[in-house]
Every structure is written in structure tokens, then in C-alpha cells.
């Protein structure tokens, strides 16, 4: 294979770079080791906040790109029809000592170009705006441009739009080497063969240090920093109306309480440095820490514990340089790092993509705008679940699968699942990220068997070969009855609870 440019990684950063470069007359290949877009830990498991840009120290790359990214998403999210709600945020001060931090954040924000920041020093006004807020709140920094999105839907939307504009994405394909000769990139070695190219962008998230080292640039290390979350049922819709932050700590923005674009409430993340980049376990101890953090902002959540429906964790790719690494190198011409994209990387992604484009242009990549680039993407039709009756009737009359609800909690129809498969989903999580099937109160208890059957039928595979997220994550690895029979166990033995084999 040959490409004008290879992008390594299809998280939010790689997908957004691909979409930005798809404006130009280029043969673009994105290489992703996972089975789908946005399957990497940071992109699939984060808070989904499009930050305003007041947190980061002025002068850092993060600070420059965060407020710029916020402004860009306001336009781009609409173009690609991804979920996006500008609901605004409050950083809440509970004691006098917090006031100096609010003032510092406001100053930082103003230096970073964040519009409309104000400190509200009136507890009553805060309670009017956010009725369930801790009554001890004395002030808050209000940032009206802070927004929420769905990080995986946004990434998928960007990747789909890039593909509509000609980019190619190779899934289940791992980059194992970057070939450099006479200080110039020549090709990328993957688990499925070699791709000749003169330009490579490393957007490999948690593994960006390893990929960079493949090209001979080994001057930074990425450490995983875990953050855990609880999700509350959407029955609590409206209980919290803004994104609520505590005053930040030196290592994180603290445990946030926020609505999601799908009307759930999300609390988290905490922040713990860990060793393994594949550690996706949550622990009750850490989740307790998250819950008590959230109670400081919304004490009434204590009465809503029975509304928690899920927990999960994400790993931040923390570079030892402490800032985003957006660089090209004389020693390896054609290689660009978009590495160390920790928080606020989701927010900054479109600004990162523009910066990478400038670096590539400087390196000599010819960027000729192509005719027919379309910034617009059509989302999967959600009329049925939104009770848009006329449109739903029309869809069902054309194709009855749009009238077959497979996920009751989120009211997802078979028509949506089929459309998700048509757009590239091959796994249960791929369907979930595109349609929300399995993300409601029963967490897939009802819809999982239906979706497994649909996936098997449409992909022409057996139900045992359907996976949760690709690789060896098969959902039904064994036919249990057959196994039991083969082991010589009959029903009475299986019913015997004292028998360890049952
Ligand atoms: C707990 C948490 C909360 C956060 N909250 C926010 C927030 O609210 N707002 C915000 O702006 N940011 C937030 N962030 C930060 C944001 O999530 C990240 O900055 C962003 O997701 C990084 O995206 P990425 O594309 O660089 O990395 P990734 O998502 O890791 O994508 C990299 C991709 O590269 C692939 N890859 C790696 N190695 C190879 C290889 N050798 N070959 C092929 N493919 C490879 C991986 O499989 C992966 O899919 C948060 C992060 C975490 C973890």
C-alpha cells in the first residue's frame, strides 16, 4: 500500500486530524489497532466536556489550543451532527480560601481568550441557577461556553466525515514499526503489511511514546492516570443543569458533577497514577472517593444512590513533559507527533488538527484544497426514539425494522442497529457507541441477545464469533449445554449448588 500520509490512531485526535486533512487532495490512511474508532481508553471513557479554557497556564500549548478548540467545536460538532450542548460550567467555591483560586482561574481564562467569564459571589443566585447545589456554596466562576458532548459519537462522526471525503481507515491493524532512511520517513510497518509514505502523524494516545520511539524519537514517556466514574439513570434528568467543578487540585480538575448529552448524570473522575496502560478495572474504594467528591457539590445525590446504573474508568495519557507534544523533527523528516494529548485533549482536538496541518505544510506536504469536500455528515436517524411520529411512520412504512425496538431503555430500533452496521460497526460496543443500545437502565440485559443475533446475521458469522470489542472478547465463547454434556454432567448435577462444577 501507498499513502501520502499515515495517521496512527483513530481516537478523537487521529479522527479529527483525518477529517481536517480530508479537505485536501491527499491519499490518507488511518491505522488503528482496535476494531473500531474511539475504542482507546481516553477517547471512549472521559467526561465529555468541551472545556472553556481557563484551567491551563497561559503560554502552554494546552492553554492555547483549549479555548481555540472550544470555539471550533461549536461549529464543527454541528457540521458533523454530533451531540453537543452548550450548558455552561461553574467552578464552585465552598470556603473563603477558594476565592483566590476562582480569581486566578478567571485571570488565566481571560489571558487564554475565554469569553464571558464571571465570578458570581451570591449564594442565593447560585441556588436559583442550580437548585440542588450545596447550600454552603459562596461563589462560582461561571463559564457559559463550556459544553458537553459524547466523546465516542463525536470521534465516530469525525471519522465518518473524513471517510466520506476519501480518507481510509484500517481497523484491527497495529503499527509495529516506522521505517526511516537517511533521516526521512519511508514507510510504516503494520500487522497487515507495509504502507509506503513520506509523512506520518503519531496520534497513538496512551501508546504515543512507544510509537514515537519506533521512529527514533524517544524523549518523552506517557504515564497512565486513571479516573473513575458513576453514571446515574436518566430519570434524574434536570437534577443537575450545569457542569459543576470543585476548585481544582494541582493534578486534576477534581470530581465533576455534570449532565450528559443523553440526559444521564455523570460523576467523576478522580485521579490516580497507575502502572498498566490496559488496566480498566474500577474498585469500590476509588468509586467511594468519587461519590464523596460529588456529594461536596450536590449533597442531595446521597438520596439518589439507587439511581446509579453503571461505573467505568478511563486512563489519561499523561506525558512527563506535562504539556501536549506537537512537534516535527529534523532528525526524522516527515514524522509529526500529536502526543501526550491529555485533558483537555477532547476539547483541543480540532485545534491540534490545525496545528498538525501547519507542521505538515512546513515539512513540504502539498496541501491542495480539493473540489467537493463536504463538511456535513448525516447522523443515524433517531426519529423513532424521539417520537417524531410523522418521520417515524414514513421510515417504518419503507422498512419495518425501524418499528422493531431492540433496546427498550434507549428505544433503539433494529433499523438503527442495521444502519450502524452499514456504517462500520462490527461489535457490540460498536453498536452501543453509535446507537446507545445497552446504555440504559438495564445496561444491555434486554438488548444484548437481540444485537448479537443481528450482528451474526448481518456479518455472516456465528453468534459465538460476535465480540464485545473485537479481538478475543467473544461474548458467547462456549455452547454451555454442549460442554456440560461432553463433560458427562446431567441436569441434576448442574442443579447441585455444592458441586463446584455447577
Ligand atoms: C478520565 C478522563 C477524563 C477526561 N475528560 C476530558 C474532558 O472532559 N474534556 C477533554 O477535553 N478531555 C478530557 N480527557 C482527555 C481526552 O479524553 C484525551 O485527551 C483524548 O481522548 C486523547 O485522544 P487520543 O486520540 O490522543 O488518544 P486515544 O483515545 O488513546 O487514541 C489513540 C488510538 O491509537 C491507537 N493506537 C495506539 N497504538 C497504536 C499502534 N501501534 N497501531 C495502531 N493504533 C494504535 C489506540 O488503539 C487508540 O485508539 C479526559 C481523559 C480521561 C482519561
Coordinates of C-alpha atoms and ligand atoms in Angstrom, one line a residue:
X1 CA 0.0 0.0 0.0
X2 CA 0.9 3.6 -0.6
X3 CA -0.3 6.8 1.1
X4 CA 0.5 10.5 1.1
X5 CA 0.1 10.4 4.8
X6 CA -0.4 7.8 7.5
X7 CA -2.2 8.7 10.8
X8 CA -1.6 6.3 13.6
X9 CA -4.6 6.0 16.0
X10 CA -8.3 6.6 15.5
X11 CA -9.1 8.2 18.8
X12 CA -10.6 11.7 18.9
X13 CA -7.2 13.2 17.9
X14 CA -6.5 10.9 14.9
X15 CA -10.1 11.1 13.6
X16 CA -10.1 14.9 13.8
X17 CA -6.7 15.2 12.1
X18 CA -8.0 12.8 9.3
X19 CA -11.1 15.0 8.9
X20 CA -9.1 18.2 8.7
X21 CA -6.7 16.7 6.2
X22 CA -9.5 15.3 4.1
X23 CA -10.1 18.8 2.9
X24 CA -7.0 18.4 0.7
X25 CA -6.2 16.3 -2.3
X26 CA -4.4 13.6 -0.4
X27 CA -4.4 9.8 -0.1
X28 CA -4.9 9.4 3.7
X29 CA -4.7 6.2 5.7
X30 CA -5.5 6.0 9.3
X31 CA -4.2 2.9 11.1
X32 CA -6.0 1.7 14.2
X33 CA -5.1 -1.4 16.2
X34 CA -8.6 -1.7 17.8
X35 CA -11.7 -3.0 16.0
X36 CA -13.4 0.4 15.9
X37 CA -12.9 4.1 16.1
X38 CA -12.8 5.6 19.7
X39 CA -12.1 2.2 21.3
X40 CA -8.9 3.6 23.1
X41 CA -9.4 4.2 26.8
X42 CA -9.1 8.0 26.9
X43 CA -11.5 8.7 24.0
X44 CA -14.1 6.2 24.9
X45 CA -14.1 6.9 28.7
X46 CA -13.9 10.6 29.6
X47 CA -16.1 13.3 31.0
X48 CA -17.2 14.6 27.6
X49 CA -16.7 18.2 28.5
X50 CA -15.7 20.8 25.9
X51 CA -13.8 23.0 28.3
X52 CA -13.9 26.7 28.1
X53 CA -10.1 27.1 28.5
X54 CA -9.5 28.7 31.9
X55 CA -7.7 25.8 33.6
X56 CA -4.4 25.8 31.9
X57 CA -1.4 28.1 32.5
X58 CA -1.2 30.8 29.8
X59 CA 1.7 30.1 27.5
X60 CA 1.3 26.3 27.5
X61 CA 0.3 24.5 24.3
X62 CA -2.7 23.1 26.1
X63 CA -3.9 26.6 27.1
X64 CA -3.6 27.9 23.6
X65 CA -5.4 25.1 21.9
X66 CA -8.1 24.5 24.5
X67 CA -10.1 27.8 24.1
X68 CA -9.4 27.6 20.3
X69 CA -10.7 24.0 20.2
X70 CA -13.8 25.1 22.2
X71 CA -14.7 27.7 19.6
X72 CA -14.0 25.3 16.7
X73 CA -16.3 22.6 18.2
X74 CA -19.2 25.0 18.4
X75 CA -19.1 25.0 14.6
X76 CA -17.7 21.5 13.7
X77 CA -20.0 19.5 16.0
X78 CA -23.0 21.0 14.2
X79 CA -21.4 20.3 10.8
X80 CA -20.9 16.6 11.6
X81 CA -24.2 16.4 13.5
X82 CA -22.6 15.1 16.8
X83 CA -24.3 15.7 20.1
X84 CA -23.3 19.0 21.6
X85 CA -24.9 21.1 24.3
X86 CA -23.5 24.4 25.5
X87 CA -24.8 24.3 29.1
X88 CA -22.1 26.3 30.8
X89 CA -20.0 25.4 33.9
X90 CA -19.5 26.6 37.4
X91 CA -16.3 26.2 39.4
X92 CA -17.8 26.2 42.9
X93 CA -16.1 27.8 45.9
X94 CA -17.3 26.4 49.3
X95 CA -15.0 28.4 51.5
X96 CA -13.2 31.8 51.6
X97 CA -9.8 30.2 50.7
X98 CA -11.3 29.1 47.4
X99 CA -11.9 32.6 46.3
X100 CA -8.3 33.3 45.3
X101 CA -8.4 30.2 43.1
X102 CA -11.5 31.4 41.3
X103 CA -9.9 34.8 40.7
X104 CA -6.7 33.1 39.4
X105 CA -8.8 30.9 37.1
X106 CA -10.7 33.9 35.7
X107 CA -7.4 35.7 35.1
X108 CA -6.0 32.7 33.3
X109 CA -9.1 32.3 31.2
X110 CA -9.0 35.9 30.2
X111 CA -5.4 35.6 29.1
X112 CA -6.3 32.4 27.2
X113 CA -9.0 34.3 25.4
X114 CA -12.0 32.7 27.1
X115 CA -15.1 34.9 26.6
X116 CA -17.8 35.9 29.1
X117 CA -16.2 34.6 32.3
X118 CA -17.8 36.0 35.5
X119 CA -17.5 35.3 39.2
X120 CA -20.9 35.1 40.9
X121 CA -20.4 36.0 44.6
X122 CA -24.0 35.4 45.6
X123 CA -25.0 32.0 47.1
X124 CA -28.7 32.7 46.5
X125 CA -28.2 33.4 42.9
X126 CA -26.2 30.2 42.5
X127 CA -29.0 28.2 44.1
X128 CA -31.5 29.8 41.7
X129 CA -29.4 28.7 38.8
X130 CA -28.5 25.3 40.2
X131 CA -31.2 24.4 42.8
X132 CA -29.6 21.2 44.2
X133 CA -26.2 22.8 44.7
X134 CA -24.6 22.6 48.1
X135 CA -26.2 25.4 50.1
X136 CA -22.7 26.3 51.5
X137 CA -21.5 27.5 48.1
X138 CA -20.4 31.1 48.4
X139 CA -19.3 31.8 44.9
X140 CA -18.6 30.3 41.5
X141 CA -16.7 31.0 38.3
X142 CA -19.3 30.8 35.5
X143 CA -18.1 29.9 32.0
X144 CA -21.1 29.9 29.7
X145 CA -19.1 28.5 26.7
X146 CA -18.3 25.2 28.4
X147 CA -20.2 22.4 26.6
X148 CA -20.9 18.7 26.8
X149 CA -20.7 16.1 24.0
X150 CA -20.5 12.3 23.6
X151 CA -16.8 11.7 23.0
X152 CA -17.2 8.4 21.1
X153 CA -20.0 9.7 19.0
X154 CA -18.1 12.8 18.2
X155 CA -15.0 10.8 17.2
X156 CA -17.1 8.4 15.0
X157 CA -18.8 11.4 13.4
X158 CA -15.4 13.0 12.6
X159 CA -14.0 9.7 11.2
X160 CA -17.2 9.1 9.1
X161 CA -16.9 12.6 7.7
X162 CA -13.2 12.0 6.9
X163 CA -14.1 8.8 5.1
X164 CA -16.9 10.4 3.2
X165 CA -14.2 12.8 2.0
X166 CA -11.9 10.0 0.9
X167 CA -9.8 9.0 3.9
X168 CA -9.3 5.3 4.5
X169 CA -9.3 3.8 8.0
X170 CA -7.7 0.4 8.6
X171 CA -9.1 -1.2 11.7
X172 CA -7.6 -4.2 13.6
X173 CA -4.2 -3.1 12.2
X174 CA -1.3 -2.4 14.6
X175 CA 1.6 -0.3 13.6
X176 CA 4.8 -2.2 14.6
X177 CA 7.5 0.0 13.1
X178 CA 8.2 3.3 11.4
X179 CA 11.0 2.9 8.7
X180 CA 13.4 5.9 8.5
X181 CA 16.2 6.1 6.0
X182 CA 18.7 9.0 5.7
X183 CA 16.7 10.9 8.3
X184 CA 13.4 10.7 6.3
X185 CA 10.3 8.6 6.9
X186 CA 9.9 6.0 4.2
X187 CA 7.1 3.6 5.4
X188 CA 5.1 2.3 8.2
X189 CA 5.1 -1.4 9.1
X190 CA 1.8 -2.8 10.3
X191 CA 0.5 -6.2 11.4
X192 CA -1.1 -6.4 7.9
X193 CA 1.8 -5.2 5.8
X194 CA 3.8 -2.2 4.9
X195 CA 2.5 1.2 3.9
X196 CA 4.9 3.4 1.9
X197 CA 4.6 7.0 2.9
X198 CA 6.7 10.1 3.4
X199 CA 4.5 11.5 6.2
X200 CA 3.4 10.0 9.5
X201 CA 1.3 11.6 12.3
X202 CA 1.5 9.8 15.6
X203 CA -1.8 10.1 17.4
X204 CA -1.5 6.9 19.4
X205 CA -2.7 8.3 22.7
X206 CA -1.5 6.1 25.6
X207 CA 1.0 4.4 23.3
X208 CA 2.3 7.5 21.6
X209 CA 5.6 7.2 23.4
X210 CA 6.1 3.7 22.1
X211 CA 5.1 4.7 18.5
X212 CA 7.4 7.7 18.7
X213 CA 10.3 5.5 19.8
X214 CA 9.7 3.4 16.7
X215 CA 10.7 6.4 14.7
X216 CA 13.7 7.0 16.9
X217 CA 12.2 9.9 18.9
X218 CA 12.2 8.6 22.5
X219 CA 12.5 11.8 24.5
X220 CA 9.1 11.5 26.4
X221 CA 7.2 9.0 28.4
X222 CA 3.4 8.6 28.7
X223 CA 2.1 7.6 32.1
X224 CA -1.5 6.3 32.6
X225 CA -3.5 8.3 35.1
X226 CA -6.8 6.6 36.0
X227 CA -10.1 8.3 36.6
X228 CA -13.3 6.5 37.7
X229 CA -17.0 7.4 37.2
X230 CA -20.5 6.6 38.2
X231 CA -23.4 7.1 35.8
X232 CA -27.0 7.9 37.1
X233 CA -30.2 6.9 35.3
X234 CA -31.8 9.5 33.1
X235 CA -34.8 9.6 35.4
X236 CA -32.6 12.1 37.2
X237 CA -32.7 14.4 34.1
X238 CA -32.8 18.0 35.3
X239 CA -31.5 17.3 38.8
X240 CA -28.2 19.0 37.8
X241 CA -28.3 21.6 35.0
X242 CA -24.7 22.8 34.6
X243 CA -21.3 21.3 34.6
X244 CA -20.1 21.6 38.2
X245 CA -16.5 21.6 39.2
X246 CA -14.9 21.9 42.6
X247 CA -11.8 24.1 42.8
X248 CA -9.0 22.2 41.0
X249 CA -6.2 20.4 42.7
X250 CA -2.6 20.5 41.4
X251 CA -3.1 17.2 39.5
X252 CA -6.7 17.3 38.3
X253 CA -9.8 19.4 37.8
X254 CA -11.4 17.4 40.6
X255 CA -14.6 15.3 40.7
X256 CA -17.2 16.9 38.4
X257 CA -21.0 16.5 38.5
X258 CA -22.5 17.0 35.1
X259 CA -25.5 16.2 32.9
X260 CA -24.6 14.2 29.8
X261 CA -25.9 14.8 26.3
X262 CA -28.1 11.8 26.8
X263 CA -29.7 13.2 30.0
X264 CA -27.9 11.0 32.5
X265 CA -25.8 12.4 35.3
X266 CA -22.2 11.6 35.4
X267 CA -19.9 12.0 38.4
X268 CA -16.1 11.7 38.3
X269 CA -13.3 11.4 37.6
X270 CA -10.8 11.0 40.4
X271 CA -7.1 10.8 39.5
X272 CA -4.6 8.1 40.4
X273 CA -1.3 7.3 38.7
X274 CA -1.1 3.6 37.8
X275 CA 1.3 1.4 36.0
X276 CA -0.6 -0.7 33.4
X277 CA -1.9 1.0 30.3
X278 CA -4.5 -1.7 29.9
X279 CA -5.9 -1.5 33.4
X280 CA -9.7 -1.0 33.0
X281 CA -10.8 -2.1 36.5
X282 CA -12.9 0.1 38.8
X283 CA -12.7 -0.5 42.6
X284 CA -15.3 0.2 45.3
X285 CA -12.7 2.2 47.2
X286 CA -12.0 4.5 44.3
X287 CA -15.7 4.8 43.4
X288 CA -16.4 5.8 47.1
X289 CA -13.9 8.6 46.7
X290 CA -15.7 9.7 43.5
X291 CA -19.1 9.6 45.3
X292 CA -17.9 11.6 48.3
X293 CA -16.3 14.2 45.9
X294 CA -19.7 14.6 44.1
X295 CA -21.5 15.0 47.4
X296 CA -19.5 18.0 48.2
X297 CA -21.1 19.7 45.2
X298 CA -24.6 18.1 45.3
X299 CA -25.2 16.7 48.8
X300 CA -28.7 15.5 47.7
X301 CA -27.1 12.9 45.5
X302 CA -26.8 10.9 48.7
X303 CA -30.6 10.1 48.4
X304 CA -30.2 9.0 44.8
X305 CA -27.6 6.2 45.2
X306 CA -30.2 3.7 43.9
X307 CA -30.2 5.5 40.6
X308 CA -26.6 4.6 39.7
X309 CA -26.7 2.4 36.7
X310 CA -23.0 2.0 35.7
X311 CA -19.4 2.7 36.6
X312 CA -16.4 2.8 34.4
X313 CA -12.9 4.3 34.2
X314 CA -10.6 6.0 31.7
X315 CA -6.8 6.4 31.5
X316 CA -5.4 9.8 30.8
X317 CA -2.3 9.8 28.7
X318 CA 0.0 11.9 30.9
X319 CA 3.2 12.9 29.3
X320 CA 6.3 13.5 31.5
X321 CA 6.7 16.9 29.7
X322 CA 3.3 18.0 31.3
X323 CA 2.2 19.6 28.0
X324 CA 0.9 18.4 24.6
X325 CA 3.8 17.4 22.3
X326 CA 3.1 18.8 18.9
X327 CA 6.4 18.6 17.0
X328 CA 8.2 17.7 13.8
X329 CA 11.9 16.7 13.8
X330 CA 14.9 17.5 11.6
X331 CA 16.3 14.1 12.6
X332 CA 13.2 12.3 11.2
X333 CA 11.8 14.3 8.4
X334 CA 8.1 13.6 7.8
X335 CA 7.3 12.4 11.3
X336 CA 4.9 14.5 13.4
X337 CA 4.0 13.8 17.0
X338 CA 0.5 14.6 18.3
X339 CA 1.4 13.0 21.6
X340 CA 0.7 13.5 25.2
X341 CA -2.8 14.7 24.4
X342 CA -4.1 14.5 28.0
X343 CA -7.1 16.5 29.2
X344 CA -8.3 18.8 27.7
X345 CA -7.5 16.8 24.5
X346 CA -11.1 16.2 23.5
X347 CA -11.7 19.9 23.6
X348 CA -8.4 20.8 21.9
X349 CA -8.6 18.2 19.1
X350 CA -9.7 20.4 16.2
X351 CA -7.0 23.0 17.2
X352 CA -4.5 20.1 17.4
X353 CA -5.5 19.1 13.9
X354 CA -5.0 22.6 12.6
X355 CA -1.5 22.8 14.2
X356 CA -0.6 19.4 12.8
X357 CA -1.7 20.6 9.3
X358 CA 0.6 23.7 9.6
X359 CA 3.5 21.4 10.7
X360 CA 2.9 19.1 7.7
X361 CA 2.8 22.1 5.3
X362 CA 6.1 23.3 6.7
X363 CA 7.6 19.9 6.1
X364 CA 6.6 20.1 2.4
X365 CA 3.4 18.1 2.2
X366 CA 1.5 19.6 -0.6
X367 CA -2.0 20.7 0.6
X368 CA -4.2 21.5 -2.3
X369 CA -7.8 22.0 -1.4
X370 CA -10.0 19.5 -3.2
X371 CA -13.2 20.1 -5.0
X372 CA -16.2 18.6 -3.4
X373 CA -15.1 18.4 0.2
X374 CA -18.3 18.2 2.3
X375 CA -18.1 19.3 5.9
X376 CA -21.6 17.9 6.6
X377 CA -22.4 14.5 7.8
X378 CA -25.8 12.8 8.2
X379 CA -26.3 11.2 11.6
X380 CA -28.2 7.9 12.2
X381 CA -31.9 8.7 12.2
X382 CA -33.3 8.9 15.7
X383 CA -36.8 9.9 14.8
X384 CA -38.5 6.8 16.3
X385 CA -36.9 7.1 19.7
X386 CA -37.7 10.9 19.7
X387 CA -41.4 10.2 18.9
X388 CA -41.1 12.3 15.7
X389 CA -44.3 10.5 14.6
X390 CA -44.6 11.6 11.0
X391 CA -41.0 10.8 10.2
X392 CA -41.2 7.5 12.1
X393 CA -44.3 6.4 10.2
X394 CA -42.5 7.2 6.9
X395 CA -39.4 5.2 8.0
X396 CA -41.4 2.2 9.2
X397 CA -43.6 2.1 6.0
X398 CA -40.3 2.0 3.9
X399 CA -38.7 -0.6 6.2
X400 CA -40.4 -2.3 9.1
X401 CA -37.1 -2.8 11.0
X402 CA -37.5 0.9 12.1
X403 CA -40.5 -0.2 14.0
X404 CA -38.8 -3.0 15.9
X405 CA -37.4 -1.7 19.2
X406 CA -34.5 -3.8 20.3
X407 CA -33.2 -1.7 23.2
X408 CA -36.2 -0.7 25.4
X409 CA -34.3 1.6 27.8
X410 CA -33.0 3.8 25.0
X411 CA -35.7 3.0 22.5
X412 CA -33.2 1.9 19.8
X413 CA -34.7 0.2 16.8
X414 CA -33.4 -2.6 14.6
X415 CA -33.3 -0.1 11.8
X416 CA -30.7 2.0 13.8
X417 CA -28.6 -1.1 14.5
X418 CA -28.6 -2.0 10.8
X419 CA -27.6 1.5 9.9
X420 CA -24.8 1.3 12.5
X421 CA -23.6 -1.9 10.9
X422 CA -23.8 -0.3 7.5
X423 CA -21.5 2.5 8.8
X424 CA -18.9 0.0 10.0
X425 CA -19.9 -1.4 13.4
X426 CA -18.9 -5.0 13.8
X427 CA -19.0 -5.4 17.6
X428 CA -21.5 -5.0 20.4
X429 CA -19.6 -1.9 21.6
X430 CA -19.5 -0.5 18.1
X431 CA -23.4 -0.7 18.0
X432 CA -23.6 0.7 21.5
X433 CA -21.4 3.8 20.7
X434 CA -23.3 4.5 17.5
X435 CA -26.9 3.9 18.8
X436 CA -26.7 3.8 22.7
X437 CA -28.3 0.3 22.7
X438 CA -27.2 -1.2 26.0
X439 CA -26.5 2.1 27.7
X440 CA -29.8 2.5 29.5
X441 CA -31.0 1.4 32.9
X442 CA -30.8 -2.4 32.2
X443 CA -27.3 -2.0 30.8
X444 CA -27.9 -4.4 27.9
X445 CA -29.8 -7.0 29.9
X446 CA -32.6 -7.0 27.3
X447 CA -31.0 -6.0 24.0
X448 CA -27.7 -7.8 24.1
X449 CA -29.0 -11.2 22.8
X450 CA -31.0 -9.4 20.1
X451 CA -28.0 -7.4 18.9
X452 CA -25.8 -10.5 18.9
X453 CA -28.2 -12.2 16.6
X454 CA -28.5 -9.2 14.3
X455 CA -24.7 -8.8 14.2
X456 CA -24.2 -12.5 13.4
X457 CA -26.9 -12.4 10.7
X458 CA -25.6 -9.2 9.0
X459 CA -21.9 -10.1 9.2
X460 CA -22.5 -13.7 8.2
X461 CA -20.8 -15.1 11.2
X462 CA -21.9 -17.4 14.0
X463 CA -23.3 -15.9 17.3
X464 CA -20.2 -17.4 19.0
X465 CA -17.9 -15.2 16.8
X466 CA -19.7 -12.0 17.8
X467 CA -17.4 -10.0 20.1
X468 CA -17.9 -7.2 22.6
X469 CA -15.0 -5.1 21.3
X470 CA -13.1 -7.2 18.8
X471 CA -10.0 -9.4 19.4
X472 CA -10.8 -12.3 21.8
X473 CA -13.7 -10.6 23.6
X474 CA -16.2 -13.1 22.4
X475 CA -19.5 -12.9 24.2
X476 CA -20.6 -16.5 23.9
X477 CA -17.4 -18.4 23.7
X478 CA -19.0 -21.8 24.5
X479 CA -22.2 -23.6 24.0
X480 CA -22.8 -24.3 27.7
X481 CA -25.1 -27.3 27.3
X482 CA -22.8 -29.0 24.8
X483 CA -19.9 -28.5 27.2
X484 CA -21.8 -30.0 30.1
X485 CA -22.9 -32.9 28.1
X486 CA -19.4 -33.5 26.9
X487 CA -18.2 -33.4 30.5
X488 CA -20.9 -36.0 31.3
X489 CA -22.9 -33.8 33.6
X490 CA -26.7 -34.1 33.6
X491 CA -29.3 -31.6 34.8
X492 CA -29.5 -32.9 38.4
X493 CA -25.7 -32.5 38.8
X494 CA -25.9 -29.0 37.4
X495 CA -28.6 -28.1 39.9
X496 CA -26.4 -29.2 42.8
X497 CA -25.1 -26.0 44.2
X498 CA -22.5 -27.8 46.4
X499 CA -20.8 -29.2 43.3
X500 CA -18.1 -26.8 42.2
X501 CA -18.6 -27.9 38.6
X502 CA -22.1 -26.3 38.6
Ligands
LIG1 C1 -10.7 10.2 32.9 C2 -10.6 11.2 31.7 C3 -11.3 12.3 31.7 C4 -11.1 13.2 30.6 N1 -12.0 14.3 30.5 C5 -11.9 15.1 29.4 C6 -12.9 16.1 29.2 O1 -13.9 16.2 29.9 N2 -12.6 17.0 28.2 C7 -11.5 17.0 27.5 O2 -11.3 17.9 26.6 N3 -10.6 16.0 27.6 C8 -10.8 15.0 28.5 N4 -9.9 14.0 28.7 C9 -8.8 13.9 27.8 C10 -9.2 13.2 26.5 O3 -10.0 12.1 26.7 C11 -7.9 12.8 25.7 O4 -7.1 13.9 25.6 C12 -8.2 12.3 24.3 O5 -9.2 11.3 24.4 C13 -6.9 11.7 23.7 O6 -7.3 11.2 22.5 P1 -6.2 10.5 21.5 O7 -6.9 10.3 20.2 O8 -4.9 11.2 21.6 O9 -5.9 9.1 22.3 P2 -6.6 7.7 22.2 O10 -8.1 7.8 22.5 O11 -5.8 6.8 23.1 O12 -6.5 7.2 20.7 C14 -5.3 6.7 20.3 C15 -5.6 5.5 19.4 O13 -4.3 5.0 18.9 C16 -4.4 3.6 18.8 N5 -3.1 3.0 18.8 C17 -2.1 3.1 19.8 N6 -1.0 2.4 19.4 C18 -1.2 2.0 18.1 C19 -0.5 1.3 17.2 N7 0.8 0.8 17.5 N8 -1.0 1.0 16.0 C20 -2.3 1.4 15.7 N9 -3.1 2.1 16.5 C21 -2.5 2.4 17.7 C22 -5.2 3.2 20.1 O14 -5.8 1.9 19.9 C23 -6.2 4.3 20.2 O15 -7.4 4.0 19.6 C24 -10.1 13.0 29.7 C25 -9.4 11.9 29.8 C26 -9.6 10.9 30.7 C27 -8.9 9.6 30.7

